[in-house]
């Protein structure tokens, strides 16, 4: 009896030996680390600021802005007693799919009129990319199964396509010397891609650089992509969002690059997200649109995409799709949405200008005009990793190691503090 407990422990260790003990810790994801630091700063009530903190001047708690039109749509849905909580079809809410395609392709799209467009409701932009990648890994007939992404690009792009079974390569995009677009290098690399390769293009407000091709440059890109027989896959995460063109009230400007490719009758994939342009981050609402060459091809593609989605998550969530559909179907709500979008766009452009002027006022060495030349939510500051780490230590200001900041997270109170930190980092550290 004295040895019984020891004997039980030995048996327990044998029975409960870990199958998972050989799992290695994941490498550090610095974007997630920045988010964790942000949460710790707020929890500890530290007064210094974080670059990813606030979405608008009136929200000192650092919470994302909820659009008033979204609140109205949710209230309307809550009052509708005919709404239920049943499963959506595998491809999602039908009205949402039609309206999403219309938003990106335009009211007068010949592809839509000819019934050669397939749209599937997905789990925001990430889920749309993943469903498209899984479909291509299974059905694309290219021998080497390669997908080309910009260098640099959104950090999740390589993971999404690699996990789907595709091989990721890069084409030149950013020129660190000019802090602008390496257009010559981009054309050379895309032109050297093997026939049938997939090319990932961000339709507007490039993440992380904030640098977009001009319409003339997009046309040259289109010509090379089509002449080489490449398949464009657009990541459309920021449509109708904080670009200088949208600042003038043109809602279609951010979709022009996509529509160029659709107008020529060729195939393309488009991943859409409503996280940024409607503030529906937590609803995980997006769409995958596939433009085909004929109605017959579209019918077959649709049937096979359903087979990708079914074992992945079966049915998409209803609430976010219902919000988007309610707003896009109602002309008054749609107008309210465009007004709120204009306000967000103007504020982000203002933050860029304020930051540029604050850096200039401090006499910080170097040319900082790229901050106001770039567009969208992000800016590639040109700060190096050593400077970024120093700013985190000395100023409690956090950004990714490549120097990317979220312009959307700045406000009039944090701009001077960021400018002080940038000035100190640049003058003390080369």
Short mmCIF file of C-alpha atoms in Angstrom, two decimals:
data_model
loop_
_atom_site.label_atom_id
_atom_site.label_comp_id
_atom_site.label_asym_id
_atom_site.label_seq_id
_atom_site.Cartn_x
_atom_site.Cartn_y
_atom_site.Cartn_z
CA UNK A 1 0.00 0.00 0.00
CA UNK A 2 2.92 2.36 0.75
CA UNK A 3 4.17 2.07 -2.84
CA UNK A 4 0.75 2.33 -4.44
CA UNK A 5 0.76 6.12 -5.05
CA UNK A 6 4.20 5.95 -6.70
CA UNK A 7 3.03 3.06 -8.83
CA UNK A 8 -0.02 5.07 -9.95
CA UNK A 9 2.17 8.02 -10.86
CA UNK A 10 4.37 5.81 -13.01
CA UNK A 11 1.35 4.36 -14.79
CA UNK A 12 -0.11 7.85 -15.23
CA UNK A 13 3.13 9.15 -16.79
CA UNK A 14 3.16 6.20 -19.18
CA UNK A 15 -0.49 6.58 -20.18
CA UNK A 16 -0.41 10.40 -20.36
CA UNK A 17 2.82 10.78 -22.36
CA UNK A 18 2.41 13.75 -24.70
CA UNK A 19 1.78 13.19 -28.37
CA UNK A 20 2.31 16.95 -28.87
CA UNK A 21 5.58 17.36 -26.94
CA UNK A 22 7.60 17.69 -30.15
CA UNK A 23 5.63 20.71 -31.35
CA UNK A 24 7.99 23.67 -31.76
CA UNK A 25 7.03 27.24 -30.82
CA UNK A 26 5.98 29.38 -33.76
CA UNK A 27 8.39 32.08 -34.95
CA UNK A 28 7.62 35.60 -33.78
CA UNK A 29 4.99 37.47 -35.76
CA UNK A 30 5.92 41.10 -35.23
CA UNK A 31 2.54 42.48 -36.36
CA UNK A 32 0.84 40.42 -33.64
CA UNK A 33 3.56 41.43 -31.17
CA UNK A 34 2.78 45.09 -31.83
CA UNK A 35 -0.91 44.40 -31.12
CA UNK A 36 -0.05 42.62 -27.86
CA UNK A 37 2.18 45.51 -26.78
CA UNK A 38 -0.70 47.87 -27.52
CA UNK A 39 -3.06 45.92 -25.26
CA UNK A 40 -0.49 45.80 -22.47
CA UNK A 41 0.08 49.54 -22.70
CA UNK A 42 -3.63 50.28 -22.31
CA UNK A 43 -4.12 47.72 -19.53
CA UNK A 44 -1.20 49.14 -17.56
CA UNK A 45 -2.54 52.71 -18.08
CA UNK A 46 0.78 53.90 -19.50
CA UNK A 47 0.34 57.38 -20.95
CA UNK A 48 2.71 56.99 -23.90
CA UNK A 49 1.28 56.08 -27.25
CA UNK A 50 1.13 53.17 -29.63
CA UNK A 51 1.05 53.54 -33.39
CA UNK A 52 -1.85 51.10 -33.82
CA UNK A 53 -3.96 52.71 -31.08
CA UNK A 54 -6.80 54.93 -32.24
CA UNK A 55 -8.98 55.20 -35.30
CA UNK A 56 -10.33 58.69 -34.82
CA UNK A 57 -9.73 61.77 -32.67
CA UNK A 58 -13.02 61.37 -30.71
CA UNK A 59 -12.13 57.85 -29.50
CA UNK A 60 -9.52 58.19 -26.72
CA UNK A 61 -9.94 54.55 -25.67
CA UNK A 62 -8.33 53.45 -28.92
CA UNK A 63 -11.36 51.52 -30.10
CA UNK A 64 -12.15 51.10 -33.80
CA UNK A 65 -14.73 53.53 -35.11
CA UNK A 66 -18.22 52.08 -35.64
CA UNK A 67 -19.93 53.83 -38.56
CA UNK A 68 -23.31 55.38 -37.82
CA UNK A 69 -24.75 53.76 -40.94
CA UNK A 70 -23.67 50.38 -39.59
CA UNK A 71 -25.50 51.06 -36.33
CA UNK A 72 -28.62 52.02 -38.31
CA UNK A 73 -28.43 48.85 -40.39
CA UNK A 74 -28.03 46.69 -37.28
CA UNK A 75 -31.00 48.35 -35.62
CA UNK A 76 -33.11 47.74 -38.72
CA UNK A 77 -32.09 44.07 -38.72
CA UNK A 78 -32.84 43.75 -35.00
CA UNK A 79 -36.35 45.12 -35.56
CA UNK A 80 -37.05 42.71 -38.42
CA UNK A 81 -38.78 39.76 -36.77
CA UNK A 82 -38.71 37.79 -40.03
CA UNK A 83 -34.95 37.35 -39.73
CA UNK A 84 -33.83 33.95 -38.48
CA UNK A 85 -30.53 32.30 -37.54
CA UNK A 86 -30.54 29.44 -40.01
CA UNK A 87 -27.62 28.37 -42.17
CA UNK A 88 -26.82 30.39 -45.27
CA UNK A 89 -26.15 28.48 -48.50
CA UNK A 90 -22.54 27.37 -49.01
CA UNK A 91 -21.86 30.35 -51.28
CA UNK A 92 -23.48 32.79 -48.84
CA UNK A 93 -26.21 35.42 -49.01
CA UNK A 94 -27.27 35.82 -52.65
CA UNK A 95 -28.02 39.57 -52.48
CA UNK A 96 -24.70 40.20 -50.77
CA UNK A 97 -22.84 38.41 -53.55
CA UNK A 98 -24.61 40.38 -56.29
CA UNK A 99 -24.02 43.70 -54.57
CA UNK A 100 -20.37 42.93 -53.81
CA UNK A 101 -19.72 42.08 -57.46
CA UNK A 102 -21.47 45.29 -58.52
CA UNK A 103 -19.36 47.35 -56.10
CA UNK A 104 -16.05 46.13 -57.50
CA UNK A 105 -17.00 45.59 -61.16
CA UNK A 106 -19.36 48.53 -61.65
CA UNK A 107 -23.02 48.98 -62.59
CA UNK A 108 -22.39 48.47 -66.30
CA UNK A 109 -20.03 45.48 -66.20
CA UNK A 110 -20.30 43.38 -69.36
CA UNK A 111 -18.93 40.39 -67.43
CA UNK A 112 -21.91 40.55 -65.06
CA UNK A 113 -24.38 41.06 -67.90
CA UNK A 114 -22.95 38.01 -69.68
CA UNK A 115 -23.30 35.84 -66.54
CA UNK A 116 -19.63 34.91 -66.46
CA UNK A 117 -18.95 36.15 -62.93
CA UNK A 118 -18.88 33.88 -59.86
CA UNK A 119 -19.08 35.51 -56.43
CA UNK A 120 -18.83 33.61 -53.14
CA UNK A 121 -19.30 35.10 -49.69
CA UNK A 122 -16.15 34.39 -47.67
CA UNK A 123 -14.54 35.12 -44.30
CA UNK A 124 -13.31 38.64 -45.03
CA UNK A 125 -10.36 39.25 -47.35
CA UNK A 126 -8.16 36.58 -45.80
CA UNK A 127 -10.78 33.89 -46.27
CA UNK A 128 -11.44 35.05 -49.84
CA UNK A 129 -7.75 34.73 -50.66
CA UNK A 130 -7.56 31.30 -49.05
CA UNK A 131 -10.61 29.92 -50.88
CA UNK A 132 -9.23 31.26 -54.16
CA UNK A 133 -5.79 29.79 -53.42
CA UNK A 134 -7.25 26.37 -52.56
CA UNK A 135 -9.30 26.39 -55.77
CA UNK A 136 -6.27 27.29 -57.90
CA UNK A 137 -4.06 24.70 -56.21
CA UNK A 138 -6.59 22.06 -57.21
CA UNK A 139 -7.66 23.26 -60.68
CA UNK A 140 -4.98 25.48 -62.18
CA UNK A 141 -3.15 23.50 -64.85
CA UNK A 142 0.15 25.38 -64.65
CA UNK A 143 3.07 22.95 -64.28
CA UNK A 144 5.14 24.72 -61.63
CA UNK A 145 2.15 26.07 -59.61
CA UNK A 146 3.86 29.38 -58.86
CA UNK A 147 2.30 32.58 -57.56
CA UNK A 148 4.14 35.90 -57.69
CA UNK A 149 3.55 38.48 -54.94
CA UNK A 150 4.99 42.01 -54.55
CA UNK A 151 8.15 42.60 -52.55
CA UNK A 152 7.12 43.71 -50.01
CA UNK A 153 3.53 42.60 -49.57
CA UNK A 154 1.01 41.95 -46.81
CA UNK A 155 2.65 39.45 -44.46
CA UNK A 156 -0.16 36.91 -44.75
CA UNK A 157 0.03 36.54 -48.55
CA UNK A 158 2.97 34.07 -48.61
CA UNK A 159 1.42 31.94 -45.84
CA UNK A 160 -1.98 31.74 -47.52
CA UNK A 161 -0.67 30.59 -50.89
CA UNK A 162 2.04 28.32 -49.50
CA UNK A 163 -0.39 26.48 -47.23
CA UNK A 164 -2.69 25.98 -50.21
CA UNK A 165 0.14 24.14 -51.98
CA UNK A 166 1.39 26.87 -54.31
CA UNK A 167 4.99 28.07 -54.62
CA UNK A 168 5.53 31.74 -53.80
CA UNK A 169 8.00 33.95 -55.63
CA UNK A 170 8.40 37.73 -55.55
CA UNK A 171 8.46 40.57 -58.05
CA UNK A 172 10.10 43.91 -57.35
CA UNK A 173 7.74 46.62 -56.15
CA UNK A 174 9.31 49.04 -53.66
CA UNK A 175 12.42 51.12 -54.30
CA UNK A 176 14.02 51.99 -50.92
CA UNK A 177 16.20 54.66 -52.54
CA UNK A 178 13.28 56.71 -53.86
CA UNK A 179 10.76 55.35 -51.36
CA UNK A 180 8.50 54.91 -54.36
CA UNK A 181 7.44 52.31 -56.91
CA UNK A 182 10.14 50.29 -58.68
CA UNK A 183 8.05 50.20 -61.83
CA UNK A 184 10.85 49.13 -64.16
CA UNK A 185 11.78 46.23 -61.90
CA UNK A 186 8.13 45.28 -61.49
CA UNK A 187 7.60 45.04 -65.25
CA UNK A 188 10.81 43.08 -65.76
CA UNK A 189 9.94 40.50 -63.09
CA UNK A 190 6.32 40.04 -64.17
CA UNK A 191 7.47 39.82 -67.77
CA UNK A 192 9.89 37.04 -66.83
CA UNK A 193 7.21 34.97 -65.06
CA UNK A 194 6.35 31.64 -66.71
CA UNK A 195 3.17 31.46 -68.75
CA UNK A 196 0.18 30.61 -66.59
CA UNK A 197 1.70 31.94 -63.36
CA UNK A 198 -0.57 33.64 -60.84
CA UNK A 199 0.23 37.29 -60.08
CA UNK A 200 -1.09 38.85 -56.87
CA UNK A 201 -1.86 42.56 -57.30
CA UNK A 202 -3.24 44.94 -54.69
CA UNK A 203 -5.88 47.03 -56.44
CA UNK A 204 -5.35 50.17 -54.34
CA UNK A 205 -3.67 51.49 -51.18
CA UNK A 206 -0.84 48.94 -51.27
CA UNK A 207 -0.08 47.32 -47.93
CA UNK A 208 2.53 47.94 -46.52
CA UNK A 209 4.02 50.69 -48.71
CA UNK A 210 1.06 52.96 -49.50
CA UNK A 211 2.40 53.21 -53.06
CA UNK A 212 0.16 52.51 -56.07
CA UNK A 213 0.83 52.50 -59.81
CA UNK A 214 -0.77 55.28 -61.85
CA UNK A 215 -3.56 54.41 -64.28
CA UNK A 216 -1.05 54.59 -67.13
CA UNK A 217 1.25 52.19 -65.29
CA UNK A 218 -1.67 49.85 -64.56
CA UNK A 219 -2.37 49.67 -68.28
CA UNK A 220 1.22 48.61 -68.99
CA UNK A 221 0.96 46.00 -66.22
CA UNK A 222 -2.25 44.69 -67.77
CA UNK A 223 -0.66 44.41 -71.19
CA UNK A 224 2.24 42.35 -69.86
CA UNK A 225 0.02 40.12 -67.73
CA UNK A 226 -2.27 39.35 -70.68
CA UNK A 227 0.52 38.96 -73.26
CA UNK A 228 2.32 36.47 -71.00
CA UNK A 229 -0.84 34.50 -70.26
CA UNK A 230 -0.65 35.19 -66.52
CA UNK A 231 -3.60 34.99 -64.11
CA UNK A 232 -4.17 38.16 -62.05
CA UNK A 233 -5.41 37.74 -58.48
CA UNK A 234 -6.45 41.08 -56.99
CA UNK A 235 -6.46 41.67 -53.26
CA UNK A 236 -9.04 44.42 -52.82
CA UNK A 237 -8.90 45.12 -49.08
CA UNK A 238 -9.16 48.90 -49.25
CA UNK A 239 -11.69 49.83 -51.93
CA UNK A 240 -13.28 53.24 -51.40
CA UNK A 241 -10.87 53.99 -48.63
CA UNK A 242 -8.59 56.95 -47.89
CA UNK A 243 -7.08 57.57 -51.33
CA UNK A 244 -6.52 61.03 -52.71
CA UNK A 245 -8.88 60.28 -55.59
CA UNK A 246 -11.65 59.25 -53.23
CA UNK A 247 -11.06 62.49 -51.39
CA UNK A 248 -12.62 64.17 -54.42
CA UNK A 249 -15.74 62.00 -54.09
CA UNK A 250 -15.15 59.44 -56.88
CA UNK A 251 -16.36 56.15 -55.43
CA UNK A 252 -15.23 54.10 -58.44
CA UNK A 253 -11.64 55.29 -58.54
CA UNK A 254 -10.26 52.58 -56.26
CA UNK A 255 -11.72 49.87 -58.51
CA UNK A 256 -10.30 51.18 -61.79
CA UNK A 257 -7.30 48.86 -61.83
CA UNK A 258 -9.54 45.81 -61.49
CA UNK A 259 -12.01 47.04 -64.10
CA UNK A 260 -9.19 47.48 -66.63
CA UNK A 261 -8.50 43.76 -66.47
CA UNK A 262 -12.17 42.76 -66.49
CA UNK A 263 -12.93 44.97 -69.51
CA UNK A 264 -10.50 43.07 -71.75
CA UNK A 265 -12.55 39.86 -71.42
CA UNK A 266 -9.85 37.87 -69.63
CA UNK A 267 -10.00 35.92 -66.41
CA UNK A 268 -9.15 37.27 -62.97
CA UNK A 269 -9.71 36.59 -59.28
CA UNK A 270 -10.73 39.32 -56.82
CA UNK A 271 -10.70 39.05 -53.02
CA UNK A 272 -12.85 41.71 -51.32
CA UNK A 273 -13.04 42.78 -47.69
CA UNK A 274 -15.56 44.97 -45.89
CA UNK A 275 -13.40 45.21 -42.76
CA UNK A 276 -11.92 48.61 -43.54
CA UNK A 277 -14.46 50.37 -45.73
CA UNK A 278 -17.38 49.53 -43.41
CA UNK A 279 -15.40 49.03 -40.20
CA UNK A 280 -16.67 45.44 -39.93
CA UNK A 281 -13.38 43.94 -38.74
CA UNK A 282 -14.91 41.51 -36.28
CA UNK A 283 -17.73 40.38 -38.58
CA UNK A 284 -15.27 38.67 -40.99
CA UNK A 285 -17.21 39.57 -44.10
CA UNK A 286 -15.78 39.50 -47.61
CA UNK A 287 -16.23 37.96 -51.03
CA UNK A 288 -14.29 36.09 -53.67
CA UNK A 289 -15.21 37.07 -57.23
CA UNK A 290 -13.96 35.06 -60.19
CA UNK A 291 -14.38 36.55 -63.66
CA UNK A 292 -14.50 33.82 -66.31
CA UNK A 293 -14.37 33.83 -70.10
CA UNK A 294 -17.88 32.41 -70.61
CA UNK A 295 -21.08 31.53 -68.80
CA UNK A 296 -20.35 27.83 -69.20
CA UNK A 297 -16.93 28.18 -67.55
CA UNK A 298 -18.48 30.23 -64.74
CA UNK A 299 -21.07 27.53 -64.07
CA UNK A 300 -18.37 24.87 -63.71
CA UNK A 301 -16.13 27.09 -61.61
CA UNK A 302 -19.00 27.86 -59.23
CA UNK A 303 -19.71 24.17 -58.69
CA UNK A 304 -16.06 23.48 -57.84
CA UNK A 305 -15.66 26.46 -55.52
CA UNK A 306 -18.56 25.11 -53.46
CA UNK A 307 -16.58 21.89 -53.02
CA UNK A 308 -13.67 23.94 -51.66
CA UNK A 309 -15.85 25.78 -49.15
CA UNK A 310 -17.94 22.86 -47.90
CA UNK A 311 -15.19 20.95 -45.99
CA UNK A 312 -13.50 24.21 -44.96
CA UNK A 313 -16.31 25.96 -43.04
CA UNK A 314 -19.53 24.77 -44.74
CA UNK A 315 -21.53 28.00 -44.41
CA UNK A 316 -20.45 31.63 -43.91
CA UNK A 317 -21.76 33.83 -41.08
CA UNK A 318 -24.97 35.77 -41.65
CA UNK A 319 -24.73 38.97 -39.60
CA UNK A 320 -21.97 40.80 -41.43
CA UNK A 321 -23.41 39.90 -44.82
CA UNK A 322 -26.81 41.20 -43.71
CA UNK A 323 -25.29 44.52 -42.60
CA UNK A 324 -23.47 45.05 -45.90
CA UNK A 325 -26.52 44.03 -47.92
CA UNK A 326 -28.81 46.37 -45.98
CA UNK A 327 -26.50 49.32 -46.59
CA UNK A 328 -25.82 48.63 -50.27
CA UNK A 329 -29.50 47.99 -51.11
CA UNK A 330 -30.86 51.14 -49.45
CA UNK A 331 -30.09 54.30 -51.41
CA UNK A 332 -30.26 56.56 -48.34
CA UNK A 333 -27.97 54.30 -46.31
CA UNK A 334 -25.61 53.97 -49.26
CA UNK A 335 -25.38 57.76 -49.47
CA UNK A 336 -24.73 58.00 -45.71
CA UNK A 337 -21.99 55.39 -46.09
CA UNK A 338 -20.24 57.37 -48.83
CA UNK A 339 -20.36 60.50 -46.66
CA UNK A 340 -18.78 58.68 -43.73
CA UNK A 341 -16.16 57.17 -46.04
CA UNK A 342 -15.31 60.65 -47.29
CA UNK A 343 -14.83 61.75 -43.69
CA UNK A 344 -12.49 58.86 -42.93
CA UNK A 345 -10.53 59.48 -46.12
CA UNK A 346 -10.15 63.18 -45.38
CA UNK A 347 -9.01 62.48 -41.82
CA UNK A 348 -6.30 60.07 -42.92
CA UNK A 349 -5.05 62.51 -45.57
CA UNK A 350 -5.01 65.18 -42.85
CA UNK A 351 -2.97 62.91 -40.53
CA UNK A 352 -0.40 62.42 -43.29
CA UNK A 353 -0.12 66.18 -43.79
CA UNK A 354 0.12 66.86 -40.05
CA UNK A 355 2.83 64.25 -39.58
CA UNK A 356 4.83 65.56 -42.53
CA UNK A 357 4.60 69.14 -41.29
CA UNK A 358 5.55 68.11 -37.73
CA UNK A 359 8.66 66.29 -38.97
CA UNK A 360 9.60 69.25 -41.17
CA UNK A 361 9.12 71.68 -38.26
CA UNK A 362 11.66 69.72 -36.19
CA UNK A 363 14.26 69.89 -38.92
CA UNK A 364 14.55 66.11 -39.12
CA UNK A 365 17.25 65.16 -41.66
CA UNK A 366 16.12 63.65 -44.96
CA UNK A 367 13.26 63.99 -47.42
CA UNK A 368 9.95 63.03 -45.81
CA UNK A 369 7.64 63.94 -48.70
CA UNK A 370 6.89 60.23 -49.25
CA UNK A 371 4.55 60.41 -46.25
CA UNK A 372 2.14 62.67 -48.16
CA UNK A 373 2.77 61.01 -51.53
CA UNK A 374 1.77 57.56 -50.26
CA UNK A 375 -1.92 56.72 -49.90
CA UNK A 376 -4.12 54.49 -47.79
CA UNK A 377 -3.96 53.40 -44.19
CA UNK A 378 -0.23 52.66 -44.02
CA UNK A 379 3.07 54.41 -44.58
CA UNK A 380 6.52 53.00 -45.15
CA UNK A 381 8.44 55.57 -43.10
CA UNK A 382 11.93 54.55 -44.18
CA UNK A 383 12.97 53.93 -40.57
CA UNK A 384 15.25 50.91 -40.14
CA UNK A 385 14.91 48.10 -37.61
CA UNK A 386 17.49 49.60 -35.25
CA UNK A 387 15.54 52.87 -35.12
CA UNK A 388 12.22 51.05 -34.68
CA UNK A 389 13.53 49.05 -31.73
CA UNK A 390 15.01 52.17 -30.16
CA UNK A 391 11.70 54.06 -30.45
CA UNK A 392 9.90 51.16 -28.77
CA UNK A 393 12.36 51.16 -25.89
CA UNK A 394 12.71 54.92 -25.39
CA UNK A 395 9.28 56.22 -26.46
CA UNK A 396 6.98 53.19 -26.16
CA UNK A 397 5.99 53.70 -29.78
CA UNK A 398 5.59 50.42 -31.63
CA UNK A 399 5.61 49.62 -35.33
CA UNK A 400 6.70 46.72 -37.51
CA UNK A 401 10.46 46.28 -37.91
CA UNK A 402 10.34 47.42 -41.54
CA UNK A 403 9.16 50.86 -40.38
CA UNK A 404 5.51 50.56 -41.39
CA UNK A 405 3.04 52.64 -39.40
CA UNK A 406 -0.73 52.84 -39.49
CA UNK A 407 -1.63 56.39 -40.47
CA UNK A 408 -5.25 55.55 -39.61
CA UNK A 409 -4.24 55.04 -35.98
CA UNK A 410 -2.83 58.53 -35.55
CA UNK A 411 -4.70 61.51 -34.14
CA UNK A 412 -3.89 65.14 -33.49
CA UNK A 413 -2.52 64.34 -30.03
CA UNK A 414 -0.22 61.51 -31.07
CA UNK A 415 1.24 63.12 -34.20
CA UNK A 416 3.62 65.46 -32.27
CA UNK A 417 4.77 62.57 -30.06
CA UNK A 418 5.49 60.41 -33.08
CA UNK A 419 7.33 63.27 -34.80
CA UNK A 420 9.47 63.76 -31.68
CA UNK A 421 10.35 60.06 -31.61
CA UNK A 422 11.17 59.94 -35.34
CA UNK A 423 13.38 63.02 -35.02
CA UNK A 424 15.25 61.56 -32.06
CA UNK A 425 15.70 58.17 -33.75
CA UNK A 426 16.94 59.64 -37.02
CA UNK A 427 19.35 62.12 -35.42
CA UNK A 428 20.82 59.62 -32.95
CA UNK A 429 20.85 56.43 -35.00
CA UNK A 430 21.92 56.11 -38.62
#
